[in-house]
JSON list of C-alpha atoms in Angstrom, two decimals:
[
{"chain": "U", "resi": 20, "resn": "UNK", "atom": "CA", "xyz": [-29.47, 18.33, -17.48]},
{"chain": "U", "resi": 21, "resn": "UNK", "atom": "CA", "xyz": [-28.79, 14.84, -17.93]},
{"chain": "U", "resi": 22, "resn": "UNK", "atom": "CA", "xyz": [-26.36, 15.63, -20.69]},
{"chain": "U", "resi": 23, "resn": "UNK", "atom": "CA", "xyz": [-24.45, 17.71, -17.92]},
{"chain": "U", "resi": 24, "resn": "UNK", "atom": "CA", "xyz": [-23.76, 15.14, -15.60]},
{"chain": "U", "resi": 25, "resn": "UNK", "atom": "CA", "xyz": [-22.64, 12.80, -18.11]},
{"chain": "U", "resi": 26, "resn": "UNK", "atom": "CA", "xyz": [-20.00, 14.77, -19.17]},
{"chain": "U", "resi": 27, "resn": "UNK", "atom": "CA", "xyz": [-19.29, 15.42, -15.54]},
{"chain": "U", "resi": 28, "resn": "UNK", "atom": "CA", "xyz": [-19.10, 11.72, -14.79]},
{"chain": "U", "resi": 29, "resn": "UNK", "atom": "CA", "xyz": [-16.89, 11.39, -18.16]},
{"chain": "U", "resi": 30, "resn": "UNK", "atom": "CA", "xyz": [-14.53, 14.11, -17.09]},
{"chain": "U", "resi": 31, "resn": "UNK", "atom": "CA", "xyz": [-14.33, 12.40, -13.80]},
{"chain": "U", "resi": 32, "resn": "UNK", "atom": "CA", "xyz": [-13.54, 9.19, -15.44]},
{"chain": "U", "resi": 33, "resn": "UNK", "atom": "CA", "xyz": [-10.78, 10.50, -17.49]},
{"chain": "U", "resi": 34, "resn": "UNK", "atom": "CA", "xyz": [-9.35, 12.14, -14.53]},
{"chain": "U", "resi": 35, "resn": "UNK", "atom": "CA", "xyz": [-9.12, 8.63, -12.88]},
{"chain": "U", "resi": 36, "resn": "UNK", "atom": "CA", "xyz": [-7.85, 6.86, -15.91]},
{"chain": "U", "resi": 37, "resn": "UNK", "atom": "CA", "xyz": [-5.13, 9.93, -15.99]},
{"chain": "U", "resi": 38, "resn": "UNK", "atom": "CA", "xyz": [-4.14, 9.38, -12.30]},
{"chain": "U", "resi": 39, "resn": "UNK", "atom": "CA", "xyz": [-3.51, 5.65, -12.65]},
{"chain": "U", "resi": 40, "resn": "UNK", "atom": "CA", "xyz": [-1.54, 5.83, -16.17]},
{"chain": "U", "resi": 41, "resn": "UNK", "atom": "CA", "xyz": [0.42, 8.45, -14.15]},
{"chain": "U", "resi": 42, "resn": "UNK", "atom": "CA", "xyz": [1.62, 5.43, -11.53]},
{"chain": "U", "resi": 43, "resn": "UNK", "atom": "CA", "xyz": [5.00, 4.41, -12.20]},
{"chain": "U", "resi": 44, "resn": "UNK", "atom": "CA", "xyz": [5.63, 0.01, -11.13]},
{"chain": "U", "resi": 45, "resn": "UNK", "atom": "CA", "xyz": [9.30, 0.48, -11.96]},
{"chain": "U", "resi": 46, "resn": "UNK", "atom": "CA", "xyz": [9.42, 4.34, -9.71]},
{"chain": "U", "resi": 47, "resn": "UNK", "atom": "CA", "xyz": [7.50, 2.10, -7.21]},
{"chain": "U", "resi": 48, "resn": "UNK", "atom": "CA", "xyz": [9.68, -0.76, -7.26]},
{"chain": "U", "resi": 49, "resn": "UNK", "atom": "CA", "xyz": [12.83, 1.56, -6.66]},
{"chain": "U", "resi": 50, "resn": "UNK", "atom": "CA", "xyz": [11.37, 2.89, -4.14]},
{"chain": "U", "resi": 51, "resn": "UNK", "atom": "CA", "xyz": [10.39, -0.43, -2.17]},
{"chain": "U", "resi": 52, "resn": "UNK", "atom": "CA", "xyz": [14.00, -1.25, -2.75]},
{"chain": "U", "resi": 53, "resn": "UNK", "atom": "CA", "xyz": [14.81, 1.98, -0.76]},
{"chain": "U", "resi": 54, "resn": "UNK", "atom": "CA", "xyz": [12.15, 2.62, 1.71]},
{"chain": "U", "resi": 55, "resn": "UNK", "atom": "CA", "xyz": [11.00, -0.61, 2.64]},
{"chain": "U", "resi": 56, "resn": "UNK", "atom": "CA", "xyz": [13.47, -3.42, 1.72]},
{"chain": "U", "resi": 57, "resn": "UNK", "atom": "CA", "xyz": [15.37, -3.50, 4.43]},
{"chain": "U", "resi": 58, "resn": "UNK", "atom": "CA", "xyz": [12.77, -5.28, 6.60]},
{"chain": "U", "resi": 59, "resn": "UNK", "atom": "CA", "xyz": [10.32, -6.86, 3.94]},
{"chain": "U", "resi": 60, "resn": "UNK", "atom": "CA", "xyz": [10.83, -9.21, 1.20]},
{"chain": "U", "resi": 61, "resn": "UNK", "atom": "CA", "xyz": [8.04, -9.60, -1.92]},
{"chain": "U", "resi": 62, "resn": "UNK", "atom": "CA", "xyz": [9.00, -13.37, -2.09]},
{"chain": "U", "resi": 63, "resn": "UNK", "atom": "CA", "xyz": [6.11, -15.39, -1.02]},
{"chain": "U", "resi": 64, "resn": "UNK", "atom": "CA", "xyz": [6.60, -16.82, 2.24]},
{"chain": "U", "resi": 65, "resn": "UNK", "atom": "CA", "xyz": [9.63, -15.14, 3.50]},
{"chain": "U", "resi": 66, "resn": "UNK", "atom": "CA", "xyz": [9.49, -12.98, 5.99]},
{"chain": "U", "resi": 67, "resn": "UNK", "atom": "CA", "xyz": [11.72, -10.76, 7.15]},
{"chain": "U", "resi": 68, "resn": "UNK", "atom": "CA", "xyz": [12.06, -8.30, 10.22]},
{"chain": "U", "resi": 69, "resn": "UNK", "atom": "CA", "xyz": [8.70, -7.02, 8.51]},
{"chain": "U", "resi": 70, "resn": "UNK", "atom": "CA", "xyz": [6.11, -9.83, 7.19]},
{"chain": "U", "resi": 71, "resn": "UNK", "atom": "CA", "xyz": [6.44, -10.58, 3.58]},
{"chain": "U", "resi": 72, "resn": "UNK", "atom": "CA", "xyz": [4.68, -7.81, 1.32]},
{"chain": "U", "resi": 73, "resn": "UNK", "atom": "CA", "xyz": [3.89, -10.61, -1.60]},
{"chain": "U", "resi": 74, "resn": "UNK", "atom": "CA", "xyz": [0.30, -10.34, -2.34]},
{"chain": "U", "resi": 75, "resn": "UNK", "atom": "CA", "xyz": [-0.58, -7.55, 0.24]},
{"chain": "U", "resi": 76, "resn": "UNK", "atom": "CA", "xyz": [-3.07, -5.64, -2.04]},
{"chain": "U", "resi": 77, "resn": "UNK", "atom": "CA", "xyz": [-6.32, -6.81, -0.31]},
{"chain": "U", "resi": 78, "resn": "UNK", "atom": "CA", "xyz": [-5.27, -8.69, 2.05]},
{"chain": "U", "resi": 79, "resn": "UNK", "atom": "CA", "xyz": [-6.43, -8.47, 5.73]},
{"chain": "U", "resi": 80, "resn": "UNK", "atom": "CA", "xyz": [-4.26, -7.24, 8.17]},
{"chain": "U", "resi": 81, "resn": "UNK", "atom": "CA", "xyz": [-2.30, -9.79, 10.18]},
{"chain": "U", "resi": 82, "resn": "UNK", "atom": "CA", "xyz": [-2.53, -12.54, 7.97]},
{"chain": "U", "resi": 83, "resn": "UNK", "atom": "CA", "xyz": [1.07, -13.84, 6.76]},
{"chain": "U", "resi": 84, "resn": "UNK", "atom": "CA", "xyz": [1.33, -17.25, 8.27]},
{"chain": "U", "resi": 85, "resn": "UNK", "atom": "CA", "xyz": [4.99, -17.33, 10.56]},
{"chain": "U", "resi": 86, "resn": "UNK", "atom": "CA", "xyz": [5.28, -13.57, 11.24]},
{"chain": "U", "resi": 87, "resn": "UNK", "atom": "CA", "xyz": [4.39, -12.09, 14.80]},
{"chain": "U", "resi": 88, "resn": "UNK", "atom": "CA", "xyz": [1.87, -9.15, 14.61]},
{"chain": "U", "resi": 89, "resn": "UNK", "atom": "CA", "xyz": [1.24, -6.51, 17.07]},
{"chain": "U", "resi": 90, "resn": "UNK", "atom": "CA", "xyz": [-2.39, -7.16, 19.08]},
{"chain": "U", "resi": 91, "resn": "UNK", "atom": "CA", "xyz": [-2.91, -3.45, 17.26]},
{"chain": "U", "resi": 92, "resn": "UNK", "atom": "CA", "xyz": [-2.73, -5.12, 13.52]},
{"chain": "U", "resi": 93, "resn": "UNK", "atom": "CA", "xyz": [-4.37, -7.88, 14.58]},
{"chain": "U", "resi": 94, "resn": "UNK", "atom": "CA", "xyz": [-7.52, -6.45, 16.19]},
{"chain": "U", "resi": 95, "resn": "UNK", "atom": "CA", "xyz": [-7.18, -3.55, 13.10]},
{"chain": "U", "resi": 96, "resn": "UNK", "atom": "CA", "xyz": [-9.34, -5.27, 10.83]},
{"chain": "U", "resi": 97, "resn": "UNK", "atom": "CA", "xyz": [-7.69, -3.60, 8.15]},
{"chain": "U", "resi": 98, "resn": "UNK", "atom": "CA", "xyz": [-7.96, -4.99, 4.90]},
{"chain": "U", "resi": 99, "resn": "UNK", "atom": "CA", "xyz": [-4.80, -3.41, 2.69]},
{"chain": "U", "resi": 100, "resn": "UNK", "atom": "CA", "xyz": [-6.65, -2.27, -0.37]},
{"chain": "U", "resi": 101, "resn": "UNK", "atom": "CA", "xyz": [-4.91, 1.20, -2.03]},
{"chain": "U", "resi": 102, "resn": "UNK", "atom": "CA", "xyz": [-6.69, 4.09, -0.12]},
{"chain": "U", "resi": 103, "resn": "UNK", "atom": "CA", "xyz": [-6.12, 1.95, 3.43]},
{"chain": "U", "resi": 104, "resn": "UNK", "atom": "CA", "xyz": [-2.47, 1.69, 2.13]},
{"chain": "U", "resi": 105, "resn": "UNK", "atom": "CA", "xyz": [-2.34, 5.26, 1.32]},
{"chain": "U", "resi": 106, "resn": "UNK", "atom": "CA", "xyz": [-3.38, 6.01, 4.35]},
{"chain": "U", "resi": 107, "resn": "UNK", "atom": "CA", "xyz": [-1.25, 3.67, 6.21]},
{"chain": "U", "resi": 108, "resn": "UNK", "atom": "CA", "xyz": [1.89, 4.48, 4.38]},
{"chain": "U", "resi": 109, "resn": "UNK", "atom": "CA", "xyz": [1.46, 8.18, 4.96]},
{"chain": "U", "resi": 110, "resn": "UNK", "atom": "CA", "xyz": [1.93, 7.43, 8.67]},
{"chain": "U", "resi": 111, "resn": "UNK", "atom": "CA", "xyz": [1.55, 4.28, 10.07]},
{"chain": "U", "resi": 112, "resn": "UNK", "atom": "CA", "xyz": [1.57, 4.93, 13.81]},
{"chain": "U", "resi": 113, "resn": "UNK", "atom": "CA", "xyz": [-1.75, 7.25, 13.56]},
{"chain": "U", "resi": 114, "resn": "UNK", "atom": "CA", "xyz": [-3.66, 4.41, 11.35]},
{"chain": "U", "resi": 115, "resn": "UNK", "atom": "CA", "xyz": [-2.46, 1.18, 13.60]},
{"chain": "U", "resi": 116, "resn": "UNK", "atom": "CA", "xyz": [-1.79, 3.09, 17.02]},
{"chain": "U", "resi": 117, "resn": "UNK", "atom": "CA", "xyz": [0.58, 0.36, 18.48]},
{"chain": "U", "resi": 118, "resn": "UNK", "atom": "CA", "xyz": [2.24, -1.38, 15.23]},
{"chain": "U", "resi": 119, "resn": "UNK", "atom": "CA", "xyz": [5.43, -2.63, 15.58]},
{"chain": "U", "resi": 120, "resn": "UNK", "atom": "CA", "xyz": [6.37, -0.78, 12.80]},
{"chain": "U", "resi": 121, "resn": "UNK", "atom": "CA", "xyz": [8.80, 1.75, 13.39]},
{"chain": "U", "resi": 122, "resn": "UNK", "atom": "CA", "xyz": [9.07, 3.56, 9.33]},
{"chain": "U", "resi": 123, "resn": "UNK", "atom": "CA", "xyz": [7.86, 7.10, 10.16]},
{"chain": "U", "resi": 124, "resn": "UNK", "atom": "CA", "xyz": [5.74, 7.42, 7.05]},
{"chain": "U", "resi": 125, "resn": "UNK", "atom": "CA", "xyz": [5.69, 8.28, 3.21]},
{"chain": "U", "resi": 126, "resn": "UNK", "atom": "CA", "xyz": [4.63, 11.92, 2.93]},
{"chain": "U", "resi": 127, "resn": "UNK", "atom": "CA", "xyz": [5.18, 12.23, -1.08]},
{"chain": "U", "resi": 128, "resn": "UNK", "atom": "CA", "xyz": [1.70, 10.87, -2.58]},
{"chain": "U", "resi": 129, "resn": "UNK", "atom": "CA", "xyz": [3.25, 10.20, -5.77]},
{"chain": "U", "resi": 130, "resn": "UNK", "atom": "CA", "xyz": [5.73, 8.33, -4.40]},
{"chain": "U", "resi": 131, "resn": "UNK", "atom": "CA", "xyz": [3.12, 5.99, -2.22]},
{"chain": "U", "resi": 132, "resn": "UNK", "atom": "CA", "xyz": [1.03, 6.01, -5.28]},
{"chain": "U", "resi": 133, "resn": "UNK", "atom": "CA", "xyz": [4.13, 4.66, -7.28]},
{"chain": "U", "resi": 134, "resn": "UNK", "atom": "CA", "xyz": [4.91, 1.87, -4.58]},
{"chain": "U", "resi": 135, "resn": "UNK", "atom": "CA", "xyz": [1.16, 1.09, -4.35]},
{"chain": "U", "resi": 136, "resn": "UNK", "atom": "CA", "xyz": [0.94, 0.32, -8.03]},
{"chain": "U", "resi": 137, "resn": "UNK", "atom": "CA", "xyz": [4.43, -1.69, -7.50]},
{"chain": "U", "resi": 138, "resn": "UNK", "atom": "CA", "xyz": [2.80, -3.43, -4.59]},
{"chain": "U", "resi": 139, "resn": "UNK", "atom": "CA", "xyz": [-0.31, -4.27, -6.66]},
{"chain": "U", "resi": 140, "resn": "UNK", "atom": "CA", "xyz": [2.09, -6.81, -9.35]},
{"chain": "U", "resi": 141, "resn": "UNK", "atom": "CA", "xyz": [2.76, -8.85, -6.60]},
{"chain": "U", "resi": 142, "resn": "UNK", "atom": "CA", "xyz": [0.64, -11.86, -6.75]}
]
């Protein structure tokens, strides 16, 4: 029995370890540059229309010094780790009812998963 659910938790494993080599930075990067460039920068400190997306893995919602939240990101509590970023990019308006931002959403998960791995080199 035990032997079973090691090689349950093994398969399991591999089938993460698959899922993340499968993440493409550069596939991410192009599509930053095309989905969400246009109002955020990843340079540290510079923000744009959007708030700067420079270290935004794990970060708590409305927490770029200089940029002008919504009371909805504020009062989230969100902290943007990869499944809240998921979720947020897949349609922003039903996670932070009230954000300022306007992008309609992301609805290709290998294309979020892409920009999320991008988004994760930034620090």
């Amino acid at each position: 029995m035990l032997g079973r659910y090691l090689s349950v938790a093994m398969l399991a494993a591999l089938a993460l370890t698959r899922s993340a080599c499968a993440q493409d930075t550069g596939d991410g990067r192009r599509v930053f540059q095309t989905n969400c460039s246009i109002c955020h920068t990843v340079q540290p400190g510079r923000n744009l229309v959007g708030p700067t997306l420079f270290g935004v893995v794990n970060r708590h919602s409305g927490r770029v010094p200089g940029f002008h939240y919504s009371t909805a990101n504020l009062q989230s509590g969100l902290t943007w780790d990869p499944a809240t970023l998921d979720r947020y990019l897949t349609a922003p308006q039903h996670v932070v009812p009230g954000t300022f931002m306007t992008f309609p959403g992301l609805p290709d998960s290998a294309k979020r998963s892409d920009l999320i791995a991008y988004l994760e080199t930034l620090h």
